[in-house]
Amino acid sequence: MRHSTKIKSISYVKANVAEILDQLTESRDPLIVAQNGEAKAVLQDVRSYEEMRETLALLRITALADEDIASRRAYACRRSR
């Protein structure tokens, strides 16, 4: 998903912080902040940030488990039905 249409200048963000925070919380869409015409930061609501961090942690655990299985340090369990 591209967010290139949700770009605001840092001066706009400074002047409209309260409104932007309300929009972030309501829409849960991140906002790219530009400085001197270049993207510099991303703003997002706390709930989305926490969900992203949890997802990344689960992906890391899965990747580590896959590495352990590939190197035979662990074995995948198979359930019989």
PDB file of N, CA, C and O in Angstrom:
ATOM      1  N   MET A   1       0.844  -1.179   0.000  1.00  0.00           N
ATOM      2  CA  MET A   1       0.000   0.000   0.000  1.00  0.00           C
ATOM      3  C   MET A   1       0.885   1.237   0.000  1.00  0.00           C
ATOM      4  O   MET A   1       1.781   1.366   0.810  1.00  0.00           O
ATOM      5  N   ARG A   2       0.609   2.115  -0.905  1.00  0.00           N
ATOM      6  CA  ARG A   2       1.358   3.362  -0.990  1.00  0.00           C
ATOM      7  C   ARG A   2       0.646   4.453  -0.207  1.00  0.00           C
ATOM      8  O   ARG A   2      -0.568   4.578  -0.262  1.00  0.00           O
ATOM      9  N   HIS A   3       1.427   5.234   0.509  1.00  0.00           N
ATOM     10  CA  HIS A   3       0.863   6.327   1.292  1.00  0.00           C
ATOM     11  C   HIS A   3       1.313   7.680   0.757  1.00  0.00           C
ATOM     12  O   HIS A   3       1.246   8.671   1.457  1.00  0.00           O
ATOM     13  N   SER A   4       1.761   7.713  -0.481  1.00  0.00           N
ATOM     14  CA  SER A   4       2.328   8.941  -1.025  1.00  0.00           C
ATOM     15  C   SER A   4       1.338  10.099  -1.079  1.00  0.00           C
ATOM     16  O   SER A   4       1.733  11.251  -1.131  1.00  0.00           O
ATOM     17  N   THR A   5       0.038   9.805  -1.037  1.00  0.00           N
ATOM     18  CA  THR A   5      -0.935  10.884  -1.035  1.00  0.00           C
ATOM     19  C   THR A   5      -1.151  11.465   0.357  1.00  0.00           C
ATOM     20  O   THR A   5      -1.780  12.493   0.507  1.00  0.00           O
ATOM     21  N   LYS A   6      -0.621  10.808   1.362  1.00  0.00           N
ATOM     22  CA  LYS A   6      -0.784  11.273   2.734  1.00  0.00           C
ATOM     23  C   LYS A   6       0.534  11.866   3.233  1.00  0.00           C
ATOM     24  O   LYS A   6       1.114  11.407   4.217  1.00  0.00           O
ATOM     25  N   ILE A   7       1.002  12.871   2.528  1.00  0.00           N
ATOM     26  CA  ILE A   7       2.244  13.553   2.866  1.00  0.00           C
ATOM     27  C   ILE A   7       1.916  14.993   3.248  1.00  0.00           C
ATOM     28  O   ILE A   7       1.171  15.669   2.537  1.00  0.00           O
ATOM     29  N   LYS A   8       2.457  15.431   4.349  1.00  0.00           N
ATOM     30  CA  LYS A   8       2.272  16.819   4.787  1.00  0.00           C
ATOM     31  C   LYS A   8       3.630  17.394   5.172  1.00  0.00           C
ATOM     32  O   LYS A   8       4.508  16.689   5.669  1.00  0.00           O
ATOM     33  N   SER A   9       3.768  18.685   4.968  1.00  0.00           N
ATOM     34  CA  SER A   9       5.015  19.353   5.330  1.00  0.00           C
ATOM     35  C   SER A   9       5.110  19.477   6.846  1.00  0.00           C
ATOM     36  O   SER A   9       4.096  19.468   7.555  1.00  0.00           O
ATOM     37  N   ILE A  10       6.307  19.609   7.328  1.00  0.00           N
ATOM     38  CA  ILE A  10       6.517  19.750   8.764  1.00  0.00           C
ATOM     39  C   ILE A  10       5.857  21.022   9.291  1.00  0.00           C
ATOM     40  O   ILE A  10       5.321  21.038  10.407  1.00  0.00           O
ATOM     41  N   SER A  11       5.831  22.079   8.495  1.00  0.00           N
ATOM     42  CA  SER A  11       5.176  23.308   8.940  1.00  0.00           C
ATOM     43  C   SER A  11       3.664  23.101   9.072  1.00  0.00           C
ATOM     44  O   SER A  11       3.044  23.611  10.005  1.00  0.00           O
ATOM     45  N   TYR A  12       3.070  22.319   8.159  1.00  0.00           N
ATOM     46  CA  TYR A  12       1.648  21.999   8.268  1.00  0.00           C
ATOM     47  C   TYR A  12       1.388  21.188   9.534  1.00  0.00           C
ATOM     48  O   TYR A  12       0.431  21.451  10.268  1.00  0.00           O
ATOM     49  N   VAL A  13       2.246  20.217   9.791  1.00  0.00           N
ATOM     50  CA  VAL A  13       2.085  19.375  10.982  1.00  0.00           C
ATOM     51  C   VAL A  13       2.184  20.215  12.251  1.00  0.00           C
ATOM     52  O   VAL A  13       1.350  20.095  13.149  1.00  0.00           O
ATOM     53  N   LYS A  14       3.164  21.098  12.310  1.00  0.00           N
ATOM     54  CA  LYS A  14       3.326  21.965  13.483  1.00  0.00           C
ATOM     55  C   LYS A  14       2.080  22.815  13.721  1.00  0.00           C
ATOM     56  O   LYS A  14       1.663  22.996  14.864  1.00  0.00           O
ATOM     57  N   ALA A  15       1.493  23.312  12.659  1.00  0.00           N
ATOM     58  CA  ALA A  15       0.342  24.207  12.786  1.00  0.00           C
ATOM     59  C   ALA A  15      -0.971  23.469  13.055  1.00  0.00           C
ATOM     60  O   ALA A  15      -1.944  24.088  13.477  1.00  0.00           O
ATOM     61  N   ASN A  16      -0.992  22.154  12.824  1.00  0.00           N
ATOM     62  CA  ASN A  16      -2.250  21.408  12.915  1.00  0.00           C
ATOM     63  C   ASN A  16      -2.132  20.118  13.726  1.00  0.00           C
ATOM     64  O   ASN A  16      -2.807  19.134  13.427  1.00  0.00           O
ATOM     65  N   VAL A  17      -1.304  20.136  14.744  1.00  0.00           N
ATOM     66  CA  VAL A  17      -1.016  18.910  15.494  1.00  0.00           C
ATOM     67  C   VAL A  17      -2.277  18.259  16.053  1.00  0.00           C
ATOM     68  O   VAL A  17      -2.488  17.053  15.869  1.00  0.00           O
ATOM     69  N   ALA A  18      -3.113  19.001  16.739  1.00  0.00           N
ATOM     70  CA  ALA A  18      -4.302  18.411  17.366  1.00  0.00           C
ATOM     71  C   ALA A  18      -5.216  17.762  16.331  1.00  0.00           C
ATOM     72  O   ALA A  18      -5.694  16.639  16.518  1.00  0.00           O
ATOM     73  N   GLU A  19      -5.459  18.453  15.222  1.00  0.00           N
ATOM     74  CA  GLU A  19      -6.311  17.919  14.158  1.00  0.00           C
ATOM     75  C   GLU A  19      -5.702  16.651  13.554  1.00  0.00           C
ATOM     76  O   GLU A  19      -6.400  15.661  13.319  1.00  0.00           O
ATOM     77  N   ILE A  20      -4.412  16.677  13.324  1.00  0.00           N
ATOM     78  CA  ILE A  20      -3.720  15.520  12.743  1.00  0.00           C
ATOM     79  C   ILE A  20      -3.797  14.323  13.675  1.00  0.00           C
ATOM     80  O   ILE A  20      -4.060  13.195  13.249  1.00  0.00           O
ATOM     81  N   LEU A  21      -3.594  14.548  14.964  1.00  0.00           N
ATOM     82  CA  LEU A  21      -3.673  13.446  15.922  1.00  0.00           C
ATOM     83  C   LEU A  21      -5.074  12.837  15.952  1.00  0.00           C
ATOM     84  O   LEU A  21      -5.219  11.610  16.018  1.00  0.00           O
ATOM     85  N   ASP A  22      -6.088  13.671  15.878  1.00  0.00           N
ATOM     86  CA  ASP A  22      -7.460  13.161  15.813  1.00  0.00           C
ATOM     87  C   ASP A  22      -7.668  12.318  14.558  1.00  0.00           C
ATOM     88  O   ASP A  22      -8.265  11.231  14.613  1.00  0.00           O
ATOM     89  N   GLN A  23      -7.165  12.791  13.424  1.00  0.00           N
ATOM     90  CA  GLN A  23      -7.309  12.062  12.162  1.00  0.00           C
ATOM     91  C   GLN A  23      -6.563  10.728  12.209  1.00  0.00           C
ATOM     92  O   GLN A  23      -7.066   9.708  11.735  1.00  0.00           O
ATOM     93  N   LEU A  24      -5.365  10.728  12.783  1.00  0.00           N
ATOM     94  CA  LEU A  24      -4.585   9.499  12.889  1.00  0.00           C
ATOM     95  C   LEU A  24      -5.315   8.459  13.726  1.00  0.00           C
ATOM     96  O   LEU A  24      -5.360   7.282  13.378  1.00  0.00           O
ATOM     97  N   THR A  25      -5.873   8.910  14.833  1.00  0.00           N
ATOM     98  CA  THR A  25      -6.588   8.000  15.717  1.00  0.00           C
ATOM     99  C   THR A  25      -7.839   7.448  15.051  1.00  0.00           C
ATOM    100  O   THR A  25      -8.136   6.262  15.162  1.00  0.00           O
ATOM    101  N   GLU A  26      -8.551   8.306  14.339  1.00  0.00           N
ATOM    102  CA  GLU A  26      -9.793   7.884  13.691  1.00  0.00           C
ATOM    103  C   GLU A  26      -9.552   6.987  12.483  1.00  0.00           C
ATOM    104  O   GLU A  26     -10.140   5.927  12.349  1.00  0.00           O
ATOM    105  N   SER A  27      -8.659   7.400  11.603  1.00  0.00           N
ATOM    106  CA  SER A  27      -8.461   6.665  10.346  1.00  0.00           C
ATOM    107  C   SER A  27      -7.464   5.520  10.477  1.00  0.00           C
ATOM    108  O   SER A  27      -7.522   4.568   9.714  1.00  0.00           O
ATOM    109  N   ARG A  28      -6.540   5.643  11.423  1.00  0.00           N
ATOM    110  CA  ARG A  28      -5.455   4.668  11.631  1.00  0.00           C
ATOM    111  C   ARG A  28      -4.524   4.580  10.421  1.00  0.00           C
ATOM    112  O   ARG A  28      -3.741   3.647  10.295  1.00  0.00           O
ATOM    113  N   ASP A  29      -4.589   5.568   9.531  1.00  0.00           N
ATOM    114  CA  ASP A  29      -3.677   5.643   8.390  1.00  0.00           C
ATOM    115  C   ASP A  29      -2.464   6.475   8.780  1.00  0.00           C
ATOM    116  O   ASP A  29      -2.609   7.551   9.363  1.00  0.00           O
ATOM    117  N   PRO A  30      -1.259   6.004   8.460  1.00  0.00           N
ATOM    118  CA  PRO A  30      -0.076   6.787   8.790  1.00  0.00           C
ATOM    119  C   PRO A  30       0.037   8.053   7.945  1.00  0.00           C
ATOM    120  O   PRO A  30      -0.584   8.172   6.884  1.00  0.00           O
ATOM    121  N   LEU A  31       0.820   8.983   8.415  1.00  0.00           N
ATOM    122  CA  LEU A  31       1.051  10.249   7.728  1.00  0.00           C
ATOM    123  C   LEU A  31       2.554  10.433   7.556  1.00  0.00           C
ATOM    124  O   LEU A  31       3.313  10.295   8.519  1.00  0.00           O
ATOM    125  N   ILE A  32       2.972  10.728   6.341  1.00  0.00           N
ATOM    126  CA  ILE A  32       4.383  10.989   6.064  1.00  0.00           C
ATOM    127  C   ILE A  32       4.643  12.475   6.249  1.00  0.00           C
ATOM    128  O   ILE A  32       3.896  13.306   5.732  1.00  0.00           O
ATOM    129  N   VAL A  33       5.691  12.792   6.987  1.00  0.00           N
ATOM    130  CA  VAL A  33       6.051  14.185   7.237  1.00  0.00           C
ATOM    131  C   VAL A  33       7.272  14.515   6.383  1.00  0.00           C
ATOM    132  O   VAL A  33       8.286  13.812   6.421  1.00  0.00           O
ATOM    133  N   ALA A  34       7.144  15.595   5.610  1.00  0.00           N
ATOM    134  CA  ALA A  34       8.227  16.014   4.717  1.00  0.00           C
ATOM    135  C   ALA A  34       8.894  17.280   5.255  1.00  0.00           C
ATOM    136  O   ALA A  34       8.241  18.138   5.843  1.00  0.00           O
ATOM    137  N   GLN A  35      10.195  17.334   5.034  1.00  0.00           N
ATOM    138  CA  GLN A  35      10.976  18.524   5.378  1.00  0.00           C
ATOM    139  C   GLN A  35      11.804  18.888   4.155  1.00  0.00           C
ATOM    140  O   GLN A  35      12.520  18.044   3.614  1.00  0.00           O
ATOM    141  N   ASN A  36      11.682  20.128   3.720  1.00  0.00           N
ATOM    142  CA  ASN A  36      12.375  20.581   2.507  1.00  0.00           C
ATOM    143  C   ASN A  36      12.058  19.682   1.311  1.00  0.00           C
ATOM    144  O   ASN A  36      12.930  19.356   0.509  1.00  0.00           O
ATOM    145  N   GLY A  37      10.799  19.251   1.220  1.00  0.00           N
ATOM    146  CA  GLY A  37      10.356  18.446   0.088  1.00  0.00           C
ATOM    147  C   GLY A  37      10.769  16.991   0.121  1.00  0.00           C
ATOM    148  O   GLY A  37      10.520  16.252  -0.832  1.00  0.00           O
ATOM    149  N   GLU A  38      11.379  16.547   1.193  1.00  0.00           N
ATOM    150  CA  GLU A  38      11.842  15.164   1.302  1.00  0.00           C
ATOM    151  C   GLU A  38      11.171  14.473   2.482  1.00  0.00           C
ATOM    152  O   GLU A  38      11.083  15.042   3.572  1.00  0.00           O
ATOM    153  N   ALA A  39      10.688  13.252   2.267  1.00  0.00           N
ATOM    154  CA  ALA A  39      10.063  12.489   3.347  1.00  0.00           C
ATOM    155  C   ALA A  39      11.086  12.234   4.449  1.00  0.00           C
ATOM    156  O   ALA A  39      12.192  11.767   4.181  1.00  0.00           O
ATOM    157  N   LYS A  40      10.709  12.572   5.692  1.00  0.00           N
ATOM    158  CA  LYS A  40      11.640  12.448   6.819  1.00  0.00           C
ATOM    159  C   LYS A  40      11.134  11.555   7.937  1.00  0.00           C
ATOM    160  O   LYS A  40      11.925  11.008   8.692  1.00  0.00           O
ATOM    161  N   ALA A  41       9.806  11.455   8.105  1.00  0.00           N
ATOM    162  CA  ALA A  41       9.273  10.702   9.233  1.00  0.00           C
ATOM    163  C   ALA A  41       7.868  10.211   8.908  1.00  0.00           C
ATOM    164  O   ALA A  41       7.235  10.680   7.966  1.00  0.00           O
ATOM    165  N   VAL A  42       7.416   9.269   9.720  1.00  0.00           N
ATOM    166  CA  VAL A  42       6.060   8.755   9.603  1.00  0.00           C
ATOM    167  C   VAL A  42       5.389   8.885  10.956  1.00  0.00           C
ATOM    168  O   VAL A  42       5.956   8.502  11.974  1.00  0.00           O
ATOM    169  N   LEU A  43       4.181   9.433  10.956  1.00  0.00           N
ATOM    170  CA  LEU A  43       3.374   9.514  12.169  1.00  0.00           C
ATOM    171  C   LEU A  43       2.271   8.470  12.074  1.00  0.00           C
ATOM    172  O   LEU A  43       1.653   8.312  11.018  1.00  0.00           O
ATOM    173  N   GLN A  44       2.032   7.768  13.178  1.00  0.00           N
ATOM    174  CA  GLN A  44       0.923   6.823  13.198  1.00  0.00           C
ATOM    175  C   GLN A  44       0.347   6.765  14.603  1.00  0.00           C
ATOM    176  O   GLN A  44       1.003   7.152  15.576  1.00  0.00           O
ATOM    177  N   ASP A  45      -0.884   6.282  14.694  1.00  0.00           N
ATOM    178  CA  ASP A  45      -1.531   6.201  15.996  1.00  0.00           C
ATOM    179  C   ASP A  45      -0.886   5.092  16.829  1.00  0.00           C
ATOM    180  O   ASP A  45      -0.271   4.169  16.300  1.00  0.00           O
ATOM    181  N   VAL A  46      -1.024   5.199  18.128  1.00  0.00           N
ATOM    182  CA  VAL A  46      -0.368   4.279  19.050  1.00  0.00           C
ATOM    183  C   VAL A  46      -0.865   2.848  18.863  1.00  0.00           C
ATOM    184  O   VAL A  46      -0.065   1.909  18.880  1.00  0.00           O
ATOM    185  N   ARG A  47      -2.156   2.674  18.669  1.00  0.00           N
ATOM    186  CA  ARG A  47      -2.701   1.325  18.515  1.00  0.00           C
ATOM    187  C   ARG A  47      -2.100   0.615  17.301  1.00  0.00           C
ATOM    188  O   ARG A  47      -1.701  -0.554  17.381  1.00  0.00           O
ATOM    189  N   SER A  48      -2.003   1.315  16.190  1.00  0.00           N
ATOM    190  CA  SER A  48      -1.395   0.730  14.987  1.00  0.00           C
ATOM    191  C   SER A  48       0.071   0.409  15.218  1.00  0.00           C
ATOM    192  O   SER A  48       0.569  -0.633  14.776  1.00  0.00           O
ATOM    193  N   TYR A  49       0.771   1.300  15.915  1.00  0.00           N
ATOM    194  CA  TYR A  49       2.185   1.080  16.211  1.00  0.00           C
ATOM    195  C   TYR A  49       2.361  -0.179  17.062  1.00  0.00           C
ATOM    196  O   TYR A  49       3.210  -1.020  16.771  1.00  0.00           O
ATOM    197  N   GLU A  50       1.556  -0.315  18.107  1.00  0.00           N
ATOM    198  CA  GLU A  50       1.668  -1.482  18.972  1.00  0.00           C
ATOM    199  C   GLU A  50       1.347  -2.768  18.221  1.00  0.00           C
ATOM    200  O   GLU A  50       2.033  -3.785  18.399  1.00  0.00           O
ATOM    201  N   GLU A  51       0.315  -2.736  17.377  1.00  0.00           N
ATOM    202  CA  GLU A  51      -0.026  -3.909  16.573  1.00  0.00           C
ATOM    203  C   GLU A  51       1.107  -4.276  15.622  1.00  0.00           C
ATOM    204  O   GLU A  51       1.413  -5.459  15.432  1.00  0.00           O
ATOM    205  N   MET A  52       1.732  -3.276  15.026  1.00  0.00           N
ATOM    206  CA  MET A  52       2.850  -3.520  14.119  1.00  0.00           C
ATOM    207  C   MET A  52       4.016  -4.171  14.864  1.00  0.00           C
ATOM    208  O   MET A  52       4.629  -5.121  14.384  1.00  0.00           O
ATOM    209  N   ARG A  53       4.311  -3.661  16.065  1.00  0.00           N
ATOM    210  CA  ARG A  53       5.411  -4.222  16.866  1.00  0.00           C
ATOM    211  C   ARG A  53       5.125  -5.675  17.248  1.00  0.00           C
ATOM    212  O   ARG A  53       6.014  -6.525  17.201  1.00  0.00           O
ATOM    213  N   GLU A  54       3.888  -5.977  17.627  1.00  0.00           N
ATOM    214  CA  GLU A  54       3.519  -7.352  17.960  1.00  0.00           C
ATOM    215  C   GLU A  54       3.655  -8.264  16.744  1.00  0.00           C
ATOM    216  O   GLU A  54       4.160  -9.385  16.854  1.00  0.00           O
ATOM    217  N   THR A  55       3.222  -7.782  15.594  1.00  0.00           N
ATOM    218  CA  THR A  55       3.333  -8.560  14.367  1.00  0.00           C
ATOM    219  C   THR A  55       4.799  -8.834  14.025  1.00  0.00           C
ATOM    220  O   THR A  55       5.170  -9.964  13.672  1.00  0.00           O
ATOM    221  N   LEU A  56       5.635  -7.819  14.144  1.00  0.00           N
ATOM    222  CA  LEU A  56       7.065  -8.006  13.871  1.00  0.00           C
ATOM    223  C   LEU A  56       7.690  -9.007  14.831  1.00  0.00           C
ATOM    224  O   LEU A  56       8.516  -9.839  14.424  1.00  0.00           O
ATOM    225  N   ALA A  57       7.294  -8.961  16.097  1.00  0.00           N
ATOM    226  CA  ALA A  57       7.828  -9.916  17.075  1.00  0.00           C
ATOM    227  C   ALA A  57       7.436 -11.342  16.701  1.00  0.00           C
ATOM    228  O   ALA A  57       8.275 -12.258  16.754  1.00  0.00           O
ATOM    229  N   LEU A  58       6.188 -11.547  16.301  1.00  0.00           N
ATOM    230  CA  LEU A  58       5.747 -12.877  15.883  1.00  0.00           C
ATOM    231  C   LEU A  58       6.482 -13.348  14.633  1.00  0.00           C
ATOM    232  O   LEU A  58       6.854 -14.520  14.520  1.00  0.00           O
ATOM    233  N   LEU A  59       6.717 -12.439  13.696  1.00  0.00           N
ATOM    234  CA  LEU A  59       7.460 -12.803  12.486  1.00  0.00           C
ATOM    235  C   LEU A  59       8.899 -13.184  12.819  1.00  0.00           C
ATOM    236  O   LEU A  59       9.457 -14.116  12.233  1.00  0.00           O
ATOM    237  N   ARG A  60       9.505 -12.460  13.765  1.00  0.00           N
ATOM    238  CA  ARG A  60      10.877 -12.802  14.183  1.00  0.00           C
ATOM    239  C   ARG A  60      10.926 -14.186  14.821  1.00  0.00           C
ATOM    240  O   ARG A  60      11.821 -14.976  14.550  1.00  0.00           O
ATOM    241  N   ILE A  61       9.948 -14.474  15.683  1.00  0.00           N
ATOM    242  CA  ILE A  61       9.893 -15.793  16.331  1.00  0.00           C
ATOM    243  C   ILE A  61       9.739 -16.887  15.288  1.00  0.00           C
ATOM    244  O   ILE A  61      10.409 -17.918  15.343  1.00  0.00           O
ATOM    245  N   THR A  62       8.863 -16.649  14.310  1.00  0.00           N
ATOM    246  CA  THR A  62       8.643 -17.625  13.248  1.00  0.00           C
ATOM    247  C   THR A  62       9.920 -17.829  12.429  1.00  0.00           C
ATOM    248  O   THR A  62      10.286 -18.960  12.105  1.00  0.00           O
ATOM    249  N   ALA A  63      10.605 -16.751  12.104  1.00  0.00           N
ATOM    250  CA  ALA A  63      11.848 -16.846  11.331  1.00  0.00           C
ATOM    251  C   ALA A  63      12.911 -17.619  12.115  1.00  0.00           C
ATOM    252  O   ALA A  63      13.627 -18.456  11.552  1.00  0.00           O
ATOM    253  N   LEU A  64      13.025 -17.357  13.411  1.00  0.00           N
ATOM    254  CA  LEU A  64      13.992 -18.085  14.240  1.00  0.00           C
ATOM    255  C   LEU A  64      13.652 -19.566  14.306  1.00  0.00           C
ATOM    256  O   LEU A  64      14.545 -20.421  14.230  1.00  0.00           O
ATOM    257  N   ALA A  65      12.370 -19.878  14.429  1.00  0.00           N
ATOM    258  CA  ALA A  65      11.953 -21.283  14.455  1.00  0.00           C
ATOM    259  C   ALA A  65      12.269 -21.961  13.122  1.00  0.00           C
ATOM    260  O   ALA A  65      12.760 -23.096  13.103  1.00  0.00           O
ATOM    261  N   ASP A  66      12.016 -21.272  12.023  1.00  0.00           N
ATOM    262  CA  ASP A  66      12.345 -21.834  10.706  1.00  0.00           C
ATOM    263  C   ASP A  66      13.843 -22.090  10.571  1.00  0.00           C
ATOM    264  O   ASP A  66      14.260 -23.113  10.020  1.00  0.00           O
ATOM    265  N   GLU A  67      14.660 -21.174  11.086  1.00  0.00           N
ATOM    266  CA  GLU A  67      16.117 -21.365  11.051  1.00  0.00           C
ATOM    267  C   GLU A  67      16.528 -22.576  11.886  1.00  0.00           C
ATOM    268  O   GLU A  67      17.388 -23.355  11.474  1.00  0.00           O
ATOM    269  N   ASP A  68      15.913 -22.727  13.062  1.00  0.00           N
ATOM    270  CA  ASP A  68      16.224 -23.876  13.913  1.00  0.00           C
ATOM    271  C   ASP A  68      15.855 -25.184  13.227  1.00  0.00           C
ATOM    272  O   ASP A  68      16.608 -26.164  13.284  1.00  0.00           O
ATOM    273  N   ILE A  69      14.708 -25.214  12.566  1.00  0.00           N
ATOM    274  CA  ILE A  69      14.288 -26.422  11.857  1.00  0.00           C
ATOM    275  C   ILE A  69      15.222 -26.704  10.689  1.00  0.00           C
ATOM    276  O   ILE A  69      15.662 -27.839  10.480  1.00  0.00           O
ATOM    277  N   ALA A  70      15.591 -25.662   9.933  1.00  0.00           N
ATOM    278  CA  ALA A  70      16.476 -25.837   8.780  1.00  0.00           C
ATOM    279  C   ALA A  70      17.855 -26.335   9.191  1.00  0.00           C
ATOM    280  O   ALA A  70      18.482 -27.117   8.477  1.00  0.00           O
ATOM    281  N   SER A  71      18.337 -25.901  10.347  1.00  0.00           N
ATOM    282  CA  SER A  71      19.673 -26.318  10.803  1.00  0.00           C
ATOM    283  C   SER A  71      19.611 -27.560  11.692  1.00  0.00           C
ATOM    284  O   SER A  71      20.614 -27.965  12.258  1.00  0.00           O
ATOM    285  N   ARG A  72      18.425 -28.125  11.815  1.00  0.00           N
ATOM    286  CA  ARG A  72      18.182 -29.348  12.595  1.00  0.00           C
ATOM    287  C   ARG A  72      18.438 -29.178  14.093  1.00  0.00           C
ATOM    288  O   ARG A  72      18.749 -30.121  14.792  1.00  0.00           O
ATOM    289  N   ARG A  73      18.333 -27.934  14.572  1.00  0.00           N
ATOM    290  CA  ARG A  73      18.408 -27.704  16.023  1.00  0.00           C
ATOM    291  C   ARG A  73      17.063 -27.978  16.681  1.00  0.00           C
ATOM    292  O   ARG A  73      16.970 -28.123  17.888  1.00  0.00           O
ATOM    293  N   ALA A  74      16.031 -28.044  15.845  1.00  0.00           N
ATOM    294  CA  ALA A  74      14.675 -28.347  16.315  1.00  0.00           C
ATOM    295  C   ALA A  74      13.941 -29.081  15.208  1.00  0.00           C
ATOM    296  O   ALA A  74      14.376 -29.075  14.062  1.00  0.00           O
ATOM    297  N   TYR A  75      12.875 -29.706  15.569  1.00  0.00           N
ATOM    298  CA  TYR A  75      12.110 -30.458  14.604  1.00  0.00           C
ATOM    299  C   TYR A  75      10.663 -29.986  14.615  1.00  0.00           C
ATOM    300  O   TYR A  75      10.117 -29.681  15.665  1.00  0.00           O
ATOM    301  N   ALA A  76      10.068 -29.974  13.455  1.00  0.00           N
ATOM    302  CA  ALA A  76       8.659 -29.604  13.360  1.00  0.00           C
ATOM    303  C   ALA A  76       7.813 -30.760  13.851  1.00  0.00           C
ATOM    304  O   ALA A  76       8.054 -31.910  13.502  1.00  0.00           O
ATOM    305  N   CYS A  77       6.877 -30.469  14.692  1.00  0.00           N
ATOM    306  CA  CYS A  77       5.962 -31.497  15.209  1.00  0.00           C
ATOM    307  C   CYS A  77       4.843 -31.700  14.215  1.00  0.00           C
ATOM    308  O   CYS A  77       4.280 -30.739  13.679  1.00  0.00           O
ATOM    309  N   ARG A  78       4.512 -32.912  14.004  1.00  0.00           N
ATOM    310  CA  ARG A  78       3.383 -33.234  13.119  1.00  0.00           C
ATOM    311  C   ARG A  78       2.343 -33.973  13.930  1.00  0.00           C
ATOM    312  O   ARG A  78       2.639 -34.979  14.565  1.00  0.00           O
ATOM    313  N   ARG A  79       1.150 -33.457  13.898  1.00  0.00           N
ATOM    314  CA  ARG A  79       0.064 -34.089  14.631  1.00  0.00           C
ATOM    315  C   ARG A  79      -0.612 -35.120  13.756  1.00  0.00           C
ATOM    316  O   ARG A  79      -0.872 -34.881  12.582  1.00  0.00           O
ATOM    317  N   SER A  80      -0.902 -36.259  14.349  1.00  0.00           N
ATOM    318  CA  SER A  80      -1.661 -37.264  13.590  1.00  0.00           C
ATOM    319  C   SER A  80      -3.139 -37.057  13.885  1.00  0.00           C
ATOM    320  O   SER A  80      -3.514 -36.692  14.987  1.00  0.00           O
ATOM    321  N   ARG A  81      -3.943 -37.313  12.903  1.00  0.00           N
ATOM    322  CA  ARG A  81      -5.385 -37.113  13.073  1.00  0.00           C
ATOM    323  C   ARG A  81      -6.107 -38.417  13.064  1.00  0.00           C
ATOM    324  O   ARG A  81      -5.908 -39.339  12.482  1.00  0.00           O
TER     325      ARG A  81
END
